[in-house]
Every structure is written in structure tokens, then in C-alpha cells.
mmCIF file of C-alpha atoms in Angstrom:
data_model
loop_
_atom_site.group_PDB
_atom_site.id
_atom_site.type_symbol
_atom_site.label_atom_id
_atom_site.label_comp_id
_atom_site.label_asym_id
_atom_site.label_seq_id
_atom_site.Cartn_x
_atom_site.Cartn_y
_atom_site.Cartn_z
ATOM 1 C CA MET A 1 155.029 11.957 85.584
ATOM 2 C CA LYS A 2 151.648 10.326 86.222
ATOM 3 C CA ASN A 3 148.922 11.067 83.658
ATOM 4 C CA ASN A 4 146.566 12.500 86.285
ATOM 5 C CA ALA A 5 149.257 14.976 87.361
ATOM 6 C CA LYS A 6 149.619 16.090 83.748
ATOM 7 C CA ARG A 7 145.870 16.548 83.470
ATOM 8 C CA PHE A 8 145.639 18.666 86.626
ATOM 9 C CA LEU A 9 148.397 20.929 85.313
ATOM 10 C CA ALA A 10 146.870 21.146 81.836
ATOM 11 C CA ALA A 11 143.435 22.039 83.246
ATOM 12 C CA ALA A 12 144.835 24.812 85.400
ATOM 13 C CA LEU A 13 147.299 26.153 82.842
ATOM 14 C CA ALA A 14 144.760 26.368 80.043
ATOM 15 C CA ALA A 15 143.408 29.404 81.844
ATOM 16 C CA THR A 16 146.786 31.080 81.521
ATOM 17 C CA THR A 17 146.912 31.005 77.715
ATOM 18 C CA VAL A 18 149.253 28.032 77.459
ATOM 19 C CA LEU A 19 148.277 26.458 74.164
ATOM 20 C CA PRO A 20 148.847 22.769 73.344
ATOM 21 C CA LEU A 21 152.179 21.745 71.861
ATOM 22 C CA ALA A 22 152.290 21.448 68.089
ATOM 23 C CA ALA A 23 154.638 21.530 65.158
ATOM 24 C CA CYS A 24 155.291 24.958 63.659
ATOM 25 C CA SER A 25 154.095 25.757 60.168
ATOM 26 C CA ALA A 26 156.142 27.023 57.251
ATOM 27 C CA GLU A 27 157.069 30.683 57.352
ATOM 28 C CA THR A 28 154.379 33.043 56.026
ATOM 29 C CA ALA A 29 154.077 36.794 56.008
ATOM 30 C CA GLU A 30 152.730 38.242 59.255
ATOM 31 C CA SER A 31 149.588 40.359 59.146
ATOM 32 C CA SER A 32 149.569 43.863 60.565
ATOM 33 C CA PHE A 33 147.906 45.045 63.772
ATOM 34 C CA ASP A 34 145.151 47.652 63.981
ATOM 35 C CA ASN A 35 146.215 51.265 63.941
ATOM 36 C CA PRO A 36 145.177 52.660 66.360
ATOM 37 C CA LEU A 37 145.056 49.570 68.571
ATOM 38 C CA PRO A 38 141.544 48.693 69.821
ATOM 39 C CA TRP A 39 142.359 49.623 73.447
ATOM 40 C CA HIS A 40 144.230 52.853 72.605
ATOM 41 C CA VAL A 41 142.453 56.059 73.557
ATOM 42 C CA SER A 42 145.456 58.042 74.829
ATOM 43 C CA ASP A 43 149.030 57.374 75.906
ATOM 44 C CA SER A 44 147.602 56.480 79.330
ATOM 45 C CA SER A 45 144.674 54.297 78.225
ATOM 46 C CA TYR A 46 143.394 51.935 80.917
ATOM 47 C CA GLU A 47 141.161 48.873 80.884
ATOM 48 C CA ARG A 48 140.131 46.479 83.615
ATOM 49 C CA LEU A 49 138.119 43.504 82.334
ATOM 50 C CA GLU A 50 136.464 41.223 84.899
ATOM 51 C CA TYR A 51 135.289 37.696 84.088
ATOM 52 C CA SER A 52 133.414 34.891 85.771
ATOM 53 C CA VAL A 53 135.001 31.483 85.220
ATOM 54 C CA ALA A 54 133.153 28.173 84.946
ATOM 55 C CA ILE A 55 134.665 24.722 84.362
ATOM 56 C CA TYR A 56 132.447 21.824 83.270
ATOM 57 C CA ASP A 57 132.871 18.077 83.221
ATOM 58 C CA THR A 58 132.069 17.081 79.620
ATOM 59 C CA LYS A 59 132.979 13.380 79.678
ATOM 60 C CA LYS A 60 129.297 12.507 79.244
ATOM 61 C CA SER A 61 128.500 15.254 76.771
ATOM 62 C CA GLU A 62 129.492 18.791 75.767
ATOM 63 C CA LYS A 63 125.827 19.780 75.403
ATOM 64 C CA GLU A 64 124.829 22.653 77.658
ATOM 65 C CA ASP A 65 122.066 20.722 79.419
ATOM 66 C CA GLU A 66 124.207 17.593 79.956
ATOM 67 C CA ARG A 67 127.580 18.944 81.122
ATOM 68 C CA VAL A 68 128.189 19.312 84.854
ATOM 69 C CA GLN A 69 129.749 22.440 86.365
ATOM 70 C CA ILE A 70 132.629 21.449 88.646
ATOM 71 C CA ALA A 71 134.350 24.750 89.367
ATOM 72 C CA ASP A 72 133.781 28.503 89.784
ATOM 73 C CA GLY A 73 136.279 31.311 89.594
ATOM 74 C CA THR A 74 137.253 34.766 88.499
ATOM 75 C CA MET A 75 139.754 36.262 86.092
ATOM 76 C CA THR A 76 140.805 39.839 85.364
ATOM 77 C CA PHE A 77 142.844 41.492 82.670
ATOM 78 C CA THR A 78 144.205 44.943 83.524
ATOM 79 C CA LEU A 79 145.879 46.889 80.728
ATOM 80 C CA GLU A 80 147.620 50.213 81.225
ATOM 81 C CA GLU A 81 149.425 52.119 78.484
ATOM 82 C CA GLY A 82 152.424 54.227 79.483
ATOM 83 C CA ALA A 83 152.813 52.310 82.720
ATOM 84 C CA ASP A 84 156.619 52.100 82.538
ATOM 85 C CA ALA A 85 158.698 54.487 80.407
ATOM 86 C CA GLY A 86 156.053 54.342 77.655
ATOM 87 C CA TYR A 87 155.550 50.566 77.719
ATOM 88 C CA THR A 88 152.115 48.976 78.072
ATOM 89 C CA LYS A 89 151.491 46.769 81.114
ATOM 90 C CA LEU A 90 149.111 43.799 80.994
ATOM 91 C CA ASP A 91 148.240 42.006 84.265
ATOM 92 C CA MET A 92 146.261 38.781 84.457
ATOM 93 C CA ASN A 93 144.838 37.344 87.712
ATOM 94 C CA PHE A 94 143.041 34.011 87.765
ATOM 95 C CA ALA A 95 141.603 31.913 90.592
ATOM 96 C CA VAL A 96 139.335 28.878 90.441
ATOM 97 C CA THR A 97 137.870 26.670 93.193
ATOM 98 C CA TYR A 98 136.566 23.179 92.396
ATOM 99 C CA ARG A 99 133.197 22.185 93.734
ATOM 100 C CA ASN A 100 132.651 19.153 95.959
ATOM 101 C CA VAL A 101 130.889 17.215 93.210
ATOM 102 C CA GLY A 102 131.634 13.839 91.691
ATOM 103 C CA GLY A 103 132.811 15.227 88.352
ATOM 104 C CA ALA A 104 135.582 17.186 90.023
ATOM 105 C CA GLY A 105 137.283 13.991 91.141
ATOM 106 C CA ALA A 106 140.515 14.604 93.064
ATOM 107 C CA ASP A 107 140.200 18.357 92.382
ATOM 108 C CA ALA A 108 137.129 18.667 94.652
ATOM 109 C CA GLY A 109 137.507 21.520 97.153
ATOM 110 C CA LEU A 110 140.890 22.659 95.783
ATOM 111 C CA LYS A 111 141.907 26.093 94.582
ATOM 112 C CA ASP A 112 144.379 27.059 91.855
ATOM 113 C CA GLU A 113 145.728 30.564 91.277
ATOM 114 C CA ILE A 114 147.720 32.125 88.450
ATOM 115 C CA THR A 115 149.081 35.628 87.965
ATOM 116 C CA SER A 116 151.155 37.182 85.219
ATOM 117 C CA THR A 117 152.482 40.594 84.206
ATOM 118 C CA VAL A 118 153.926 41.427 80.815
ATOM 119 C CA TYR A 119 155.288 44.770 79.592
ATOM 120 C CA PHE A 120 155.279 45.356 75.843
ATOM 121 C CA GLU A 121 156.046 48.040 73.292
ATOM 122 C CA PRO A 122 152.811 49.952 72.451
ATOM 123 C CA ASN A 123 153.146 49.829 68.627
ATOM 124 C CA SER A 124 154.949 46.653 67.593
ATOM 125 C CA LEU A 125 153.570 44.794 70.668
ATOM 126 C CA SER A 126 156.996 43.253 71.243
ATOM 127 C CA ALA A 127 157.455 42.038 74.822
ATOM 128 C CA LYS A 128 159.912 43.825 77.102
ATOM 129 C CA SER A 129 159.554 41.560 80.154
ATOM 130 C CA MET A 130 157.252 38.980 81.732
ATOM 131 C CA GLU A 131 156.685 37.530 85.207
ATOM 132 C CA LYS A 132 154.349 34.619 85.884
ATOM 133 C CA THR A 133 153.396 32.626 88.977
ATOM 134 C CA VAL A 134 151.331 29.445 88.886
ATOM 135 C CA LYS A 135 150.199 28.301 92.345
ATOM 136 C CA LEU A 136 148.447 24.933 92.228
ATOM 137 C CA ALA A 137 146.815 23.179 95.155
ATOM 138 C CA THR A 138 148.576 19.987 96.271
ATOM 139 C CA ARG A 139 146.903 16.866 94.900
ATOM 140 C CA LYS A 140 147.241 13.491 96.562
ATOM 141 C CA ASP A 141 149.894 11.197 95.074
ATOM 142 C CA THR A 142 150.979 13.765 92.462
ATOM 143 C CA LYS A 143 153.879 16.160 92.180
ATOM 144 C CA ASN A 144 152.939 19.781 92.827
ATOM 145 C CA LEU A 145 153.741 21.509 89.515
ATOM 146 C CA SER A 146 153.500 25.085 90.741
ATOM 147 C CA TYR A 147 156.129 27.259 89.116
ATOM 148 C CA THR A 148 157.392 30.746 88.307
ATOM 149 C CA ILE A 149 158.769 32.120 85.028
ATOM 150 C CA SER A 150 160.684 35.372 84.623
ATOM 151 C CA ALA A 151 161.756 36.770 81.255
ATOM 152 C CA ASP A 152 163.781 39.832 80.248
ATOM 153 C CA TYR A 153 163.454 40.267 76.484
ATOM 154 C CA TYR A 154 165.199 43.655 76.183
ATOM 155 C CA GLY A 155 167.962 43.595 78.810
ATOM 156 C CA THR A 156 169.649 40.306 79.696
ATOM 157 C CA HIS A 157 167.745 38.346 76.990
ATOM 158 C CA LYS A 158 167.321 35.546 79.540
ATOM 159 C CA ALA A 159 164.347 33.606 80.922
ATOM 160 C CA THR A 160 164.261 31.550 84.122
ATOM 161 C CA PHE A 161 161.930 28.790 85.369
ATOM 162 C CA ILE A 162 161.628 26.902 88.642
ATOM 163 C CA TYR A 163 159.118 24.494 90.215
ATOM 164 C CA THR A 164 158.414 26.327 93.471
ATOM 165 C CA GLU A 165 156.825 23.497 95.482
ATOM 166 C CA GLN A 166 159.353 20.765 94.709
ATOM 167 C CA GLU A 167 162.173 20.377 97.203
ATOM 168 C CA GLY A 168 165.565 20.572 95.550
ATOM 169 C CA ALA A 169 164.159 21.858 92.251
ATOM 170 C CA LYS A 170 166.824 23.646 90.226
ATOM 171 C CA GLN A 171 166.299 26.870 88.344
ATOM 172 C CA LYS A 172 166.439 26.528 84.572
ATOM 173 C CA THR A 173 167.676 29.294 82.277
ATOM 174 C CA LEU A 174 167.130 29.917 78.554
ATOM 175 C CA SER A 175 168.630 32.517 76.273
ATOM 176 C CA LEU A 176 166.001 34.638 74.481
ATOM 177 C CA PRO A 177 166.226 35.904 70.899
ATOM 178 C CA LYS A 178 167.532 39.460 70.530
ATOM 179 C CA ASP A 179 165.034 40.386 67.839
ATOM 180 C CA THR A 180 161.319 41.232 68.341
ATOM 181 C CA CYS A 181 159.428 38.688 70.476
ATOM 182 C CA ARG A 182 155.810 38.562 71.650
ATOM 183 C CA ASP A 183 154.867 36.624 74.751
ATOM 184 C CA ASN A 184 152.197 33.940 75.137
ATOM 185 C CA GLU A 185 150.561 35.886 77.988
ATOM 186 C CA MET A 186 149.479 38.483 75.431
ATOM 187 C CA VAL A 187 147.654 36.050 73.138
ATOM 188 C CA PHE A 188 144.065 37.314 73.524
ATOM 189 C CA PHE A 189 145.189 40.919 73.047
ATOM 190 C CA LEU A 190 147.432 40.059 70.086
ATOM 191 C CA ALA A 191 144.416 38.376 68.458
ATOM 192 C CA ARG A 192 142.187 41.313 69.444
ATOM 193 C CA ALA A 193 144.458 43.618 67.437
ATOM 194 C CA GLN A 194 143.963 41.519 64.273
ATOM 195 C CA ALA A 195 141.369 42.207 61.565
ATOM 196 C CA LEU A 196 139.003 39.390 62.785
ATOM 197 C CA SER A 197 137.885 38.709 59.220
ATOM 198 C CA GLN A 198 136.703 35.351 57.901
ATOM 199 C CA GLU A 199 140.089 35.069 56.180
ATOM 200 C CA SER A 200 142.787 34.075 58.659
ATOM 201 C CA THR A 201 145.289 36.628 59.942
ATOM 202 C CA ASN A 202 148.365 35.693 61.953
ATOM 203 C CA PHE A 203 151.118 36.636 64.358
ATOM 204 C CA LYS A 204 154.037 34.924 66.084
ATOM 205 C CA MET A 205 154.669 34.497 69.809
ATOM 206 C CA ILE A 206 156.985 32.645 72.161
ATOM 207 C CA ASN A 207 155.511 30.086 74.590
ATOM 208 C CA LEU A 208 158.010 30.035 77.466
ATOM 209 C CA TYR A 209 156.395 27.155 79.332
ATOM 210 C CA ASP A 210 156.739 24.895 76.301
ATOM 211 C CA SER A 211 160.234 26.325 75.710
ATOM 212 C CA PHE A 212 161.404 25.134 79.122
ATOM 213 C CA ASN A 213 159.751 21.745 78.650
ATOM 214 C CA LEU A 214 161.619 21.249 75.382
ATOM 215 C CA GLY A 215 164.830 22.948 76.401
ATOM 216 C CA LYS A 216 164.747 25.345 73.465
ATOM 217 C CA ILE A 217 162.834 28.449 72.406
ATOM 218 C CA THR A 218 159.411 27.453 71.067
ATOM 219 C CA GLU A 219 157.791 30.053 68.857
ATOM 220 C CA TYR A 220 154.325 29.470 67.393
ATOM 221 C CA ARG A 221 152.645 31.216 64.488
ATOM 222 C CA MET A 222 149.052 31.792 65.543
ATOM 223 C CA SER A 223 146.111 32.057 63.162
ATOM 224 C CA VAL A 224 143.042 34.150 63.915
ATOM 225 C CA THR A 225 139.845 33.488 61.956
ATOM 226 C CA GLY A 226 136.641 35.417 62.495
ATOM 227 C CA GLY A 227 133.136 34.019 62.077
ATOM 228 C CA SER A 228 129.822 35.591 61.206
ATOM 229 C CA GLU A 229 128.348 38.439 63.243
ATOM 230 C CA ARG A 230 126.143 37.501 66.186
ATOM 231 C CA LYS A 231 124.710 39.116 69.330
ATOM 232 C CA LEU A 232 125.628 38.234 72.906
ATOM 233 C CA ASP A 233 123.878 39.349 76.104
ATOM 234 C CA VAL A 234 126.361 39.601 78.981
ATOM 235 C CA GLY A 235 124.149 41.702 81.255
ATOM 236 C CA GLU A 236 122.413 45.010 81.767
ATOM 237 C CA TRP A 237 125.620 46.623 83.029
ATOM 238 C CA VAL A 238 126.809 47.236 79.444
ATOM 239 C CA LYS A 239 124.270 50.080 79.091
ATOM 240 C CA ASP A 240 126.706 52.246 81.067
ATOM 241 C CA TYR A 241 129.090 51.980 78.100
ATOM 242 C CA GLY A 242 126.759 53.030 75.312
ATOM 243 C CA ILE A 243 125.276 49.657 74.348
ATOM 244 C CA PRO A 244 121.648 50.361 73.261
ATOM 245 C CA ALA A 245 118.593 48.695 74.766
ATOM 246 C CA VAL A 246 116.520 46.231 72.749
ATOM 247 C CA GLU A 247 112.874 45.685 73.703
ATOM 248 C CA GLY A 248 111.402 42.240 73.297
ATOM 249 C CA LYS A 249 108.399 41.617 71.097
ATOM 250 C CA ASP A 250 105.100 43.141 72.232
ATOM 251 C CA GLY A 251 106.740 45.105 75.059
ATOM 252 C CA GLY A 252 108.753 42.195 76.326
ATOM 253 C CA LYS A 253 111.902 42.173 78.405
ATOM 254 C CA ILE A 254 114.488 44.845 77.674
ATOM 255 C CA THR A 255 117.970 43.458 76.993
ATOM 256 C CA TYR A 256 121.322 44.892 75.953
ATOM 257 C CA PRO A 257 122.809 42.504 73.386
ATOM 258 C CA VAL A 258 126.270 43.350 72.051
ATOM 259 C CA LYS A 259 127.103 42.891 68.387
ATOM 260 C CA CYS A 260 130.142 40.639 68.187
ATOM 261 C CA VAL A 261 132.132 38.103 66.203
ATOM 262 C CA THR A 262 133.614 34.844 67.490
ATOM 263 C CA ALA A 263 137.216 34.346 66.486
ATOM 264 C CA THR A 264 139.080 31.040 66.472
ATOM 265 C CA ILE A 265 142.642 31.310 67.773
ATOM 266 C CA ALA A 266 144.841 28.326 66.977
ATOM 267 C CA ILE A 267 148.411 27.319 66.258
ATOM 268 C CA SER A 268 148.888 27.679 62.518
ATOM 269 C CA ALA A 269 150.047 24.150 61.672
ATOM 270 C CA GLU A 270 148.579 21.051 60.089
ATOM 271 C CA LYS A 271 148.548 19.279 63.440
ATOM 272 C CA HIS A 272 147.687 21.518 66.342
ATOM 273 C CA GLY A 273 145.872 21.151 69.646
ATOM 274 C CA PRO A 274 142.433 22.499 70.594
ATOM 275 C CA SER A 275 141.741 26.106 69.686
ATOM 276 C CA TYR A 276 140.290 28.971 71.677
ATOM 277 C CA ALA A 277 136.934 30.497 70.754
ATOM 278 C CA VAL A 278 136.928 34.168 71.713
ATOM 279 C CA THR A 279 133.899 36.368 71.172
ATOM 280 C CA TYR A 280 135.007 39.952 70.524
ATOM 281 C CA ALA A 281 132.599 42.903 70.613
ATOM 282 C CA LYS A 282 131.961 44.709 67.332
ATOM 283 C CA ASP A 283 130.162 47.440 69.272
ATOM 284 C CA ALA A 284 132.621 49.817 70.913
ATOM 285 C CA PHE A 285 132.317 50.370 74.670
ATOM 286 C CA LYS A 286 132.194 54.131 75.160
ATOM 287 C CA VAL A 287 133.101 56.520 77.955
ATOM 288 C CA GLY A 288 132.314 59.978 76.713
ATOM 289 C CA ALA A 289 134.017 60.363 73.334
ATOM 290 C CA ALA A 290 136.511 57.564 74.077
ATOM 291 C CA GLU A 291 135.888 54.175 72.460
ATOM 292 C CA HIS A 292 137.346 50.849 73.618
ATOM 293 C CA LYS A 293 136.971 48.413 70.759
ATOM 294 C CA LYS A 294 136.790 44.647 70.295
ATOM 295 C CA LEU A 295 136.524 43.771 73.970
ATOM 296 C CA PRO A 296 136.773 39.984 74.536
ATOM 297 C CA LEU A 297 133.306 39.154 75.878
ATOM 298 C CA LYS A 298 133.614 35.385 76.143
ATOM 299 C CA ILE A 299 136.520 32.910 75.987
ATOM 300 C CA SER A 300 136.113 29.152 75.891
ATOM 301 C CA TYR A 301 138.161 26.028 75.165
ATOM 302 C CA SER A 302 138.057 22.274 75.777
ATOM 303 C CA SER A 303 140.644 20.044 77.473
ATOM 304 C CA TYR A 304 141.157 16.607 75.980
ATOM 305 C CA ASN A 305 142.206 13.135 77.082
ATOM 306 C CA GLY A 306 143.542 11.890 73.784
ATOM 307 C CA SER A 307 140.823 12.783 71.307
ATOM 308 C CA THR A 308 138.032 12.802 73.903
ATOM 309 C CA PRO A 309 136.968 16.126 75.498
ATOM 310 C CA TYR A 310 136.684 15.867 79.276
ATOM 311 C CA ARG A 311 136.488 19.493 80.436
ATOM 312 C CA LEU A 312 135.192 22.786 79.055
ATOM 313 C CA THR A 313 136.359 26.084 80.509
ATOM 314 C CA SER A 314 134.455 29.300 79.867
ATOM 315 C CA TYR A 315 135.112 32.926 80.846
ATOM 316 C CA THR A 316 132.328 35.528 80.547
ATOM 317 C CA LEU A 317 132.847 39.287 80.891
ATOM 318 C CA THR A 318 130.869 40.520 83.928
ATOM 319 C CA GLY A 319 132.179 44.076 84.260
ATOM 320 C CA CYS A 320 134.781 46.547 83.107
ATOM 321 C CA SER A 321 136.219 49.963 83.916
ATOM 322 C CA PHE A 322 138.286 52.396 81.895
ATOM 323 C CA ALA A 323 139.506 54.688 84.682
ATOM 324 C CA LYS A 324 142.333 53.578 86.936
ATOM 325 C CA ASN A 325 140.643 54.691 90.146
ATOM 326 C CA ALA A 326 137.138 53.578 89.216
#
């Protein structure tokens, strides 16, 4: 496969929580999840989190005033407890369109879309099933690497994969473990349910995309390390969820900064790829007496060509709702 084809796929897939391939670390005890979980209000808790997406060309520099924005997009996470016989449902929808600017290169004007749905057990967070569709725009002189994955963790214990835009592509099948598994599509919520302390906590998950590439189940132990407390302003809309106003000095502009902590999510191994930086709210978002905790306010990561960063992708929370019909 040509290197540019690999880069296009990597840039698009990074938005879908596919982490870089790395060697697994030695076995260590797994940390426990929050009890209650940060999104749990009732057996029918609901969250819809809406993000703006920006992709930047960082070949010149990663500095904010020197990078060039080359794409815009949206992403949503929709979580619903008790959606199917007591299981929690997590949907992800992502779409990004590349701008007609020089830094976008062959991506200019193209649109990539990704959707996934995973059902998981509401206490252990073990995955029951997962469906994922990656729909990439066709690039000149490259194979279209669009694909679908389907996994049944509790029934057939099988996963299937096929490249949907390649004529004659054959479906691949893998057998899944019959013990507890967590799916890669859950990664930001699995990390959200950790302690987010400055000492690393950890959990294990299966990366099915890497599993099909290698021809065997690939399970990573993920480490989650929290940083120091900070404040992040994502907009005035947060006042509707109990975030207090802060007045600037001498009667200056009123803002609504959210107390938060930025966690680093990475494969727990000596040699691992780039990590995610995810800023989780320490302030609960409130609707009446109900509190939704540790919302992911901002997610960012870099894509690399060897050891050189060439793209930065950033998601920023722009709105949320906690009622299904809102």
C-alpha cells in the first residue's frame, strides 16, 4: 500500500479512537471504575455530546498561531442506558470536510464519515456487540480503504471485517474471546470512568481494526494519567447546566469557565504511539438534581510521519443534552 494511502486512512481513523499499534505491556492489576459511573443518573440515563472538529496542518509548527486549519467537521457521542435489555448503547457519528487550502493536499474538498454503535454491560462495561462503518472519500491513485466491522461478543463470539469499496474484497472473520472484553470504540468513556488522578490508572480493551490487520486478537492495556486542575471556557451555553458565571476584573466580560483536568490516554507499554489528551470536566453538569460528571470537554491528538507531527486534530464540546427528546 502506498504511504499516502496509509496516511489518509490514519488521519481519518484517528477520529474513531483507533490508537497506534504498539507492543503490549506486562500484566498488571486493573483499576476499578467509578461507582456510580459518571454518566449514571438512572437506569435510563441519556447524554448527547456535540463537538466541533478542526484538523490542522502542523508540518511547519504545532504552535497555535503558526498551524493552518485544513478541515472542519462535527462529532457526536450519544449514550443511553437501558437501551437494549438493560445494556448501555453508545453511538458515535463523525464527519469532516477538508478545506480547499494548500495544506490539505490531495484531501482538499473531500469528506470522510465514520459511525459506530457499541452495546455494553452497565457495570463491568464489557462489550456485548459493536458495529462500525468507515466511509472515506476516494483519493486519486490510492485504494479506497472504507470498511465495516461487526462484532458479537456475547453470542457468536465472532467479528467480521470487509473493505466495502474494493471490488472482490473478501470478508474476514475472527473468533472473539469468551471472557469479558471492552471495545476500542468505548475508549473515552472507559477513561472517563477512571479516577483521573496524577497516578496512572488502567483498563484493557480490544482494538478490532488492529486485530484484523494482524490476523489475531489485539488487546491493549490503556493507561490514564490526570494532570493538574485548570479552567476551560467552551461557551456561554454551559450556564444552562449549572456552571457559574465569572466576571472579569473591574466589571469586565462575564465568562463561564469549567473546572477540569486534562488526562493523557495512552497504550501502557514502553514503546507506544501518540497519546490522546482529553480534558474532562471536574464541575458536574446539572439538570435539576441530576448530575452528569466528568464530561469530555476537549479531545486532541497529533498524527505523525515517522517522528515528525504533520497534523493535529481537535474536538471541542459545543453543546449537550440529557433528555432523549430535547
